[in-house]
CSV table of C-alpha atoms and ligand atoms in Angstrom, one decimal:
chain,number,residue,atom,x,y,z
A,1,MET,CA,0.0,0.0,0.0
A,2,ALA,CA,1.6,3.3,-1.2
A,3,SER,CA,1.4,6.6,0.6
A,4,PRO,CA,-1.4,8.9,-0.6
A,5,GLY,CA,-1.3,11.0,-3.8
A,6,PRO,CA,0.8,14.1,-2.9
A,7,PHE,CA,3.6,12.0,-1.6
A,8,SER,CA,4.2,10.0,-4.7
A,9,ARG,CA,6.5,12.9,-5.7
A,10,TYR,CA,9.1,11.4,-3.4
A,11,GLN,CA,8.8,7.8,-4.4
A,12,ARG,CA,11.0,7.6,-7.5
A,13,ARG,CA,14.0,9.2,-6.0
A,14,LEU,CA,13.6,7.5,-2.7
A,15,GLU,CA,13.5,4.1,-4.3
A,16,ALA,CA,16.4,5.0,-6.5
A,17,ARG,CA,18.4,6.1,-3.4
A,18,LEU,CA,17.5,2.9,-1.5
A,19,ARG,CA,18.5,0.8,-4.5
A,20,LYS,CA,21.8,2.7,-4.8
A,21,VAL,CA,22.6,1.9,-1.2
A,22,LEU,CA,22.0,-1.8,-1.9
A,23,SER,CA,23.8,-1.8,-5.2
A,24,GLY,CA,27.1,-3.2,-3.9
A,25,GLU,CA,28.6,-6.5,-4.9
A,26,SER,CA,25.9,-9.1,-5.5
A,27,SER,CA,25.7,-11.6,-2.6
A,28,PRO,CA,23.1,-13.9,-1.0
A,29,LEU,CA,22.6,-11.3,1.8
A,30,GLN,CA,21.9,-8.6,-0.8
A,31,ASP,CA,19.2,-10.9,-2.3
A,32,MET,CA,17.7,-11.4,1.1
A,33,MET,CA,17.6,-7.7,1.8
A,34,ARG,CA,16.2,-7.0,-1.6
A,35,TYR,CA,13.5,-9.5,-1.1
A,36,HIS,CA,12.6,-8.0,2.3
A,37,LEU,CA,12.4,-4.5,0.7
A,38,GLY,CA,10.0,-5.8,-2.0
A,39,TRP,CA,12.3,-5.8,-5.0
A,40,GLU,CA,12.6,-9.5,-5.8
A,41,ASN,CA,10.8,-9.3,-9.2
A,42,GLY,CA,12.4,-6.1,-10.4
A,43,SER,CA,9.4,-4.0,-9.3
A,44,THR,CA,8.9,-2.4,-5.9
A,45,ARG,CA,5.4,-3.4,-5.0
A,46,PRO,CA,3.9,-5.5,-3.5
A,47,GLY,CA,5.8,-6.3,-0.3
A,48,SER,CA,7.8,-3.1,0.1
A,49,GLY,CA,5.8,-1.6,2.9
A,50,LYS,CA,4.4,1.9,3.0
A,51,ARG,CA,7.7,3.8,3.3
A,52,SER,CA,6.0,6.0,5.8
A,53,ARG,CA,9.0,7.1,7.8
A,54,PRO,CA,11.2,8.2,4.9
A,55,THR,CA,8.1,10.0,3.4
A,56,LEU,CA,7.7,11.9,6.7
A,57,CYS,CA,11.4,12.8,6.7
A,58,LEU,CA,11.4,14.1,3.1
A,59,PHE,CA,8.1,15.9,3.8
A,60,ALA,CA,9.4,17.6,6.9
A,61,CYS,CA,12.4,19.0,5.0
A,62,GLU,CA,10.2,20.3,2.2
A,63,ALA,CA,7.5,21.7,4.5
A,64,VAL,CA,9.9,23.9,6.4
A,65,GLY,CA,11.3,25.3,3.2
A,66,GLY,CA,14.2,23.0,2.5
A,67,ASP,CA,15.3,21.1,-0.6
A,68,TRP,CA,14.0,17.6,0.1
A,69,GLY,CA,16.7,16.0,-2.1
A,70,ASN,CA,19.1,16.9,0.7
A,71,ALA,CA,17.1,14.7,3.1
A,72,LEU,CA,17.3,11.6,0.9
A,73,PRO,CA,20.3,10.0,2.7
A,74,ALA,CA,18.6,10.4,6.1
A,75,ALA,CA,15.3,9.1,4.7
A,76,ALA,CA,17.0,6.1,3.3
A,77,ALA,CA,18.9,5.4,6.5
A,78,ILE,CA,15.7,5.6,8.6
A,79,GLU,CA,13.8,3.2,6.2
A,80,LEU,CA,16.7,0.7,6.4
A,81,ILE,CA,16.8,0.9,10.2
A,82,HIS,CA,13.1,0.3,10.3
A,83,ASN,CA,13.4,-2.7,7.9
A,84,PHE,CA,16.4,-4.1,9.8
A,85,SER,CA,14.2,-4.0,13.0
A,86,LEU,CA,11.4,-5.8,11.2
A,87,ILE,CA,13.7,-8.6,10.0
A,88,HIS,CA,14.9,-9.2,13.6
A,89,ASP,CA,11.4,-8.7,15.0
A,90,ASP,CA,10.0,-11.4,12.8
A,91,ILE,CA,12.6,-13.8,14.1
A,92,GLN,CA,11.9,-12.9,17.7
A,93,ASP,CA,8.1,-13.1,17.3
A,94,LYS,CA,8.4,-16.2,15.0
A,95,SER,CA,6.1,-14.4,12.5
A,96,TYR,CA,5.7,-16.4,9.3
A,97,GLU,CA,4.4,-13.6,7.2
A,98,ARG,CA,5.2,-9.9,6.7
A,99,ARG,CA,3.4,-7.8,4.1
A,100,ASN,CA,1.6,-10.9,3.0
A,101,ARG,CA,4.8,-12.8,2.1
A,102,PRO,CA,6.9,-15.3,3.9
A,103,THR,CA,9.4,-13.6,6.3
A,104,VAL,CA,13.1,-13.6,5.6
A,105,TRP,CA,13.8,-16.2,8.4
A,106,VAL,CA,11.1,-18.5,7.0
A,107,LYS,CA,12.8,-18.4,3.6
A,108,TRP,CA,16.5,-18.5,4.7
A,109,GLY,CA,16.5,-19.7,8.3
A,110,GLU,CA,17.0,-17.7,11.5
A,111,GLU,CA,20.8,-17.6,11.5
A,112,GLN,CA,21.0,-16.1,8.0
A,113,ALA,CA,18.1,-13.7,8.7
A,114,ILE,CA,20.0,-12.3,11.6
A,115,ASN,CA,23.0,-11.6,9.2
A,116,ALA,CA,20.7,-10.0,6.7
A,117,GLY,CA,19.3,-7.7,9.4
A,118,ASP,CA,22.7,-6.8,10.6
A,119,ALA,CA,23.9,-6.1,7.1
A,120,MET,CA,20.9,-3.8,6.6
A,121,TYR,CA,21.8,-1.9,9.7
A,122,ALA,CA,25.4,-1.4,8.4
A,123,LEU,CA,23.9,-0.1,5.1
A,124,ALA,CA,21.8,2.4,7.0
A,125,GLN,CA,25.0,3.9,8.4
A,126,LEU,CA,26.6,4.0,5.0
A,127,ALA,CA,23.5,5.7,3.5
A,128,LEU,CA,24.0,8.6,5.9
A,129,VAL,CA,27.5,9.2,4.6
A,130,ASP,CA,26.0,10.6,1.4
A,131,LEU,CA,25.0,13.7,3.5
A,132,LEU,CA,28.7,14.7,3.0
A,133,LYS,CA,27.9,15.2,-0.7
A,134,ARG,CA,25.2,17.7,0.1
A,135,ASP,CA,25.5,21.2,1.2
A,136,VAL,CA,25.0,20.2,4.9
A,137,PRO,CA,27.4,21.6,7.6
A,138,ALA,CA,29.6,18.9,9.2
A,139,GLU,CA,28.2,19.8,12.6
A,140,LYS,CA,24.7,19.1,11.5
A,141,ILE,CA,25.7,15.8,10.0
A,142,VAL,CA,27.1,14.7,13.4
A,143,THR,CA,23.8,15.8,15.0
A,144,LEU,CA,21.9,13.7,12.5
A,145,TYR,CA,24.1,10.7,13.3
A,146,ARG,CA,23.5,11.2,16.9
A,147,ILE,CA,19.7,11.5,16.5
A,148,ILE,CA,19.4,8.4,14.3
A,149,ASN,CA,21.7,6.2,16.5
A,150,LYS,CA,20.1,7.3,19.7
A,151,ALA,CA,16.7,6.5,18.2
A,152,SER,CA,18.1,3.0,17.3
A,153,LEU,CA,19.2,2.5,20.8
A,154,THR,CA,15.8,3.5,22.1
A,155,LEU,CA,14.2,1.1,19.6
A,156,CYS,CA,16.3,-1.7,21.1
A,157,ASN,CA,15.1,-0.8,24.6
A,158,GLY,CA,11.5,-0.6,23.4
A,159,GLN,CA,11.8,-4.1,21.9
A,160,TYR,CA,13.4,-5.4,25.1
A,161,LEU,CA,10.3,-4.1,27.0
A,162,ASP,CA,7.9,-5.6,24.5
A,163,ILE,CA,9.5,-9.0,24.8
A,164,GLU,CA,9.8,-8.7,28.6
A,165,PHE,CA,6.1,-7.8,28.9
A,166,GLU,CA,5.1,-11.1,27.2
A,167,LYS,CA,6.1,-12.9,30.5
A,168,ARG,CA,4.2,-10.5,32.7
A,169,LEU,CA,0.6,-9.9,33.6
A,170,ASP,CA,1.0,-6.8,35.7
A,171,VAL,CA,1.9,-4.4,32.8
A,172,ASN,CA,-0.1,-1.2,33.2
A,173,THR,CA,-1.0,1.4,30.5
A,174,SER,CA,1.8,3.8,31.4
A,175,GLN,CA,4.4,1.0,31.1
A,176,TYR,CA,2.8,0.2,27.8
A,177,MET,CA,3.0,3.8,26.6
A,178,GLU,CA,6.7,3.9,27.6
A,179,MET,CA,7.3,0.7,25.5
A,180,ILE,CA,5.6,2.0,22.4
A,181,ASP,CA,7.2,5.4,22.7
A,182,LYS,CA,10.5,3.6,22.5
A,183,LYS,CA,9.8,0.9,20.0
A,184,THR,CA,7.8,2.9,17.5
A,185,ALA,CA,7.3,6.6,18.2
A,186,CYS,CA,11.0,7.4,18.5
A,187,LEU,CA,11.7,6.5,14.9
A,188,PHE,CA,8.7,8.5,13.7
A,189,GLU,CA,10.1,11.4,15.8
A,190,ALA,CA,13.6,10.9,14.3
A,191,ALA,CA,12.2,10.9,10.8
A,192,LEU,CA,10.5,14.3,11.3
A,193,TRP,CA,13.3,15.7,13.3
A,194,THR,CA,16.1,14.9,10.8
A,195,GLY,CA,14.0,16.0,7.9
A,196,ALA,CA,13.1,19.3,9.6
A,197,LEU,CA,16.7,19.9,10.7
A,198,LEU,CA,17.9,19.4,7.1
A,199,GLY,CA,15.4,22.0,5.9
A,200,THR,CA,15.7,24.8,8.5
A,201,ASP,CA,17.4,26.2,11.6
A,202,ASP,CA,14.1,27.5,13.0
A,203,GLU,CA,14.0,25.7,16.4
A,204,GLN,CA,10.2,26.2,16.9
A,205,LYS,CA,9.4,24.4,13.6
A,206,VAL,CA,11.9,21.6,14.3
A,207,ARG,CA,10.5,21.1,17.9
A,208,SER,CA,6.9,21.1,16.7
A,209,LEU,CA,7.5,18.6,13.9
A,210,ARG,CA,9.4,16.4,16.3
A,211,ALA,CA,6.5,16.4,18.7
A,212,PHE,CA,4.1,15.8,15.7
A,213,GLY,CA,6.2,12.7,14.8
A,214,ARG,CA,6.2,11.3,18.3
A,215,ASN,CA,2.5,11.6,18.9
A,216,LEU,CA,1.7,10.3,15.4
A,217,GLY,CA,4.0,7.3,16.2
A,218,LEU,CA,2.1,6.6,19.4
A,219,ALA,CA,-1.3,6.8,17.7
A,220,PHE,CA,0.1,4.6,14.8
A,221,GLN,CA,1.2,1.9,17.2
A,222,ILE,CA,-2.1,1.9,19.0
A,223,HIS,CA,-3.8,1.7,15.7
A,224,ASN,CA,-1.6,-1.3,14.8
A,225,ASP,CA,-2.5,-3.0,18.0
A,226,ILE,CA,-6.2,-2.6,17.2
A,227,LEU,CA,-5.7,-3.9,13.7
A,228,GLY,CA,-3.6,-6.7,15.0
A,229,ILE,CA,-6.7,-8.1,16.8
A,230,TRP,CA,-9.8,-7.0,15.0
A,231,ALA,CA,-8.8,-6.2,11.4
A,232,LYS,CA,-7.5,-9.8,10.8
A,233,GLU,CA,-10.5,-11.2,12.5
A,234,GLU,CA,-12.8,-9.1,10.3
A,235,ALA,CA,-10.9,-10.1,7.2
A,236,ASN,CA,-11.3,-13.7,8.2
A,237,ARG,CA,-7.6,-14.4,7.7
A,238,GLU,CA,-6.2,-17.8,8.5
A,239,SER,CA,-4.1,-17.9,11.7
A,240,PRO,CA,-4.6,-14.3,12.8
A,241,TYR,CA,-4.1,-13.1,16.4
A,242,THR,CA,-0.3,-13.7,16.5
A,243,ASP,CA,-0.1,-10.9,19.0
A,244,VAL,CA,-2.5,-12.8,21.3
A,245,TYR,CA,-0.7,-16.1,20.7
A,246,ASN,CA,2.6,-14.4,21.5
A,247,ARG,CA,1.1,-12.9,24.7
A,248,LYS,CA,1.9,-9.4,23.6
A,249,LYS,CA,0.7,-6.8,26.1
A,250,THR,CA,-1.0,-4.6,23.6
A,251,LEU,CA,-3.3,-1.8,24.7
A,252,PRO,CA,-6.6,-3.7,24.4
A,253,ILE,CA,-5.2,-6.7,26.4
A,254,ILE,CA,-3.8,-4.5,29.2
A,255,TYR,CA,-7.1,-2.6,29.4
A,256,ALA,CA,-9.1,-5.9,29.6
A,257,LEU,CA,-6.8,-7.2,32.3
A,258,GLU,CA,-7.4,-4.0,34.3
A,259,HIS,CA,-11.1,-3.7,33.7
A,260,ALA,CA,-12.7,-7.1,33.1
A,261,ASN,CA,-15.1,-8.4,35.8
A,262,GLU,CA,-13.7,-10.9,38.3
A,263,THR,CA,-14.8,-14.0,36.3
A,264,ASP,CA,-13.4,-12.8,33.0
A,265,ARG,CA,-10.2,-11.6,34.6
A,266,GLY,CA,-9.8,-15.0,36.2
A,267,ARG,CA,-10.3,-16.7,32.8
A,268,MET,CA,-7.7,-14.4,31.2
A,269,LEU,CA,-5.2,-15.0,34.0
A,270,ASP,CA,-5.8,-18.8,33.7
A,271,ILE,CA,-5.3,-18.7,29.9
A,272,TYR,CA,-2.1,-16.6,30.1
A,273,ALA,CA,-0.7,-18.9,32.9
A,274,ARG,CA,-0.7,-21.9,30.6
A,275,ASP,CA,2.3,-22.9,28.5
A,276,GLY,CA,0.7,-22.8,25.1
A,277,MET,CA,-2.4,-21.1,23.9
A,278,VAL,CA,-4.8,-22.9,21.6
A,279,ALA,CA,-7.3,-21.4,19.2
A,280,ARG,CA,-10.2,-21.8,21.8
A,281,ASP,CA,-8.2,-19.8,24.3
A,282,VAL,CA,-7.6,-17.0,21.8
A,283,ARG,CA,-11.3,-16.9,21.0
A,284,ARG,CA,-12.1,-16.6,24.7
A,285,VAL,CA,-9.6,-13.7,25.1
A,286,ILE,CA,-11.2,-11.9,22.1
A,287,SER,CA,-14.7,-12.3,23.6
A,288,ILE,CA,-13.4,-10.9,26.9
A,289,LEU,CA,-11.9,-7.9,25.1
A,290,ASN,CA,-15.2,-7.3,23.3
A,291,ARG,CA,-17.1,-7.5,26.6
A,292,THR,CA,-14.9,-5.0,28.4
A,293,GLY,CA,-15.0,-2.4,25.7
A,294,ALA,CA,-11.2,-2.7,25.1
A,295,ARG,CA,-11.5,-1.8,21.5
A,296,ARG,CA,-13.4,1.4,22.2
A,297,TYR,CA,-10.9,2.4,24.8
A,298,ALA,CA,-7.9,1.8,22.4
A,299,GLU,CA,-9.7,3.8,19.7
A,300,ARG,CA,-10.3,6.7,22.1
A,301,THR,CA,-6.6,6.6,23.1
A,302,ARG,CA,-5.5,6.5,19.5
A,303,LYS,CA,-7.7,9.6,18.8
A,304,LYS,CA,-6.2,11.4,21.8
A,305,TYR,CA,-2.7,11.1,20.4
A,306,TYR,CA,-3.8,11.9,16.9
A,307,GLN,CA,-5.4,15.1,18.1
A,308,GLN,CA,-2.3,16.0,20.0
A,309,ALA,CA,-0.2,15.4,16.8
A,310,THR,CA,-2.5,17.7,14.9
A,311,LYS,CA,-2.0,20.4,17.6
A,312,ASN,CA,1.8,20.0,17.3
A,313,LEU,CA,1.5,20.3,13.5
A,314,ALA,CA,-0.5,23.6,13.9
A,315,GLN,CA,2.3,24.9,16.1
A,316,ALA,CA,4.9,24.3,13.3
A,317,GLY,CA,3.4,27.2,11.4
A,318,LEU,CA,3.6,25.5,8.0
A,319,ALA,CA,2.1,26.9,4.8
A,320,PRO,CA,-1.5,25.8,4.6
A,321,GLU,CA,-0.9,23.4,1.7
A,322,PHE,CA,1.8,21.6,3.8
A,323,PHE,CA,-0.4,21.5,6.9
A,324,GLU,CA,-3.1,19.9,4.8
A,325,GLN,CA,-0.7,17.4,3.3
A,326,ALA,CA,0.6,16.4,6.7
A,327,GLN,CA,-3.0,15.8,7.9
A,328,THR,CA,-3.7,13.7,4.8
A,329,LEU,CA,-0.6,11.5,5.5
A,330,ALA,CA,-1.5,11.2,9.2
A,331,GLY,CA,-5.1,10.3,8.3
A,332,PHE,CA,-3.9,7.7,5.9
A,333,LEU,CA,-1.6,6.1,8.5
A,334,LEU,CA,-4.4,6.0,11.1
A,335,ASP,CA,-7.3,5.2,8.8
A,336,GLU,CA,-8.9,8.5,9.9
A,337,GLY,CA,-11.7,9.6,7.6
B,1,LIG,C1,17.2,-0.5,15.4
B,1,LIG,C2,19.4,-1.1,16.5
B,1,LIG,C3,17.9,-1.4,16.3
B,1,LIG,C4,17.3,-2.4,17.0
B,1,LIG,C5,16.0,-2.9,16.7
B,1,LIG,C6,14.1,-5.5,16.6
B,1,LIG,C7,14.1,-4.2,17.2
B,1,LIG,C8,15.3,-3.7,17.8
B,1,LIG,C9,13.0,-3.4,17.3
B,1,LIG,C10,11.7,-3.8,16.7
B,1,LIG,C11,10.7,-2.7,16.9
B,1,LIG,C12,9.4,-2.9,16.1
B,1,LIG,C13,9.2,-4.1,15.3
B,1,LIG,C14,8.5,-2.0,16.2
B,1,LIG,C15,7.2,-2.1,15.5
B,1,LIG,C16,7.0,-0.9,14.6
B,1,LIG,C17,5.9,-1.0,13.6
B,1,LIG,C18,4.6,-0.3,14.0
B,1,LIG,C19,6.1,-1.7,12.5
B,1,LIG,C20,5.1,-1.6,11.3
B,1,LIG,O1,5.4,-0.4,10.7
B,1,LIG,P1,4.8,-0.1,9.2
B,1,LIG,O2,3.3,-0.4,9.2
B,1,LIG,O3,5.5,-1.1,8.3
B,1,LIG,O4,5.2,1.3,8.9
B,1,LIG,P2,5.7,-1.2,6.7
B,1,LIG,O5,5.4,-2.6,6.3
B,1,LIG,O6,4.7,-0.2,6.1
B,1,LIG,O7,7.1,-0.7,6.4
């Protein structure tokens, strides 16, 4: 699924930039990375993902008055870091499918998928070196390296919490918010932050776009949590609910654990205390979620962060056409009508 209309203007040069970063000597690892990025048949779609983070990075640069071409190295680096994290996440979660195709580890085995992920992380660093060819002051380049690598470190900590929470039943909503802030929102923030920094020195604009990215990232992860349970169910997909099987403490689950009546809470605790979950357990968990209003709560929370993101956007003082475009992109990412 591609980003909406106005953003197709970035697509050709972004893909060309990503391909250039991966254009080194041909090797099995290159093939694996190319497969993951959706290029196995020479074309880019399907299977490439939405390219949301690099789109946001290029957009931020352009919206604050910069030349978005200057942000291509940062946009490419951020997309590669995102994809690296997905390759490793799929191994850790034992996910069989990503973007409706077999995951890298399913095709090549876990050991080699780890190598492909690591290679992609190294390529992200190399993608950033191209900033030197642009008219970007050295000091700013160092700042960009720091932002992107700090975001990567935060991502690792977020992923640590996500995995750690699988073993726990006492995770509360504020711990959940910390986890998604780290594993998802910080890369959205870095995308907007680096893009804006490459386009302007106006601190107010940079600060507001950073905050927009962060709140958008929070809303986006909550939206993903909702889709992870109900969209797959509604689409009647085979083996949905991997988040439930993996005991992920997503927002609807945490809410239900906190708000279910005594009987339902007892049932949930009983199911989560067992070694393996079977399809019937998952169905019971979903019924409890539905009874407690966990979906409505998650939707309200998503809306709250979306509205906060819109406020941040207004504070950036962008030209009306850019304000509108950012709203379109946020609406697309969150399925907001
Ligand atoms: C980056 C050094 C470093 C470590 C990474 C594995 C890991 C540590 C982190 C994983 C974090 C993770 C999987 C977060 C989920 C983020 C998320 C919402 C993914 C889906 O994003 P989309 O929908 O994906 O933008 P597409 O397919 O469109 O690219």
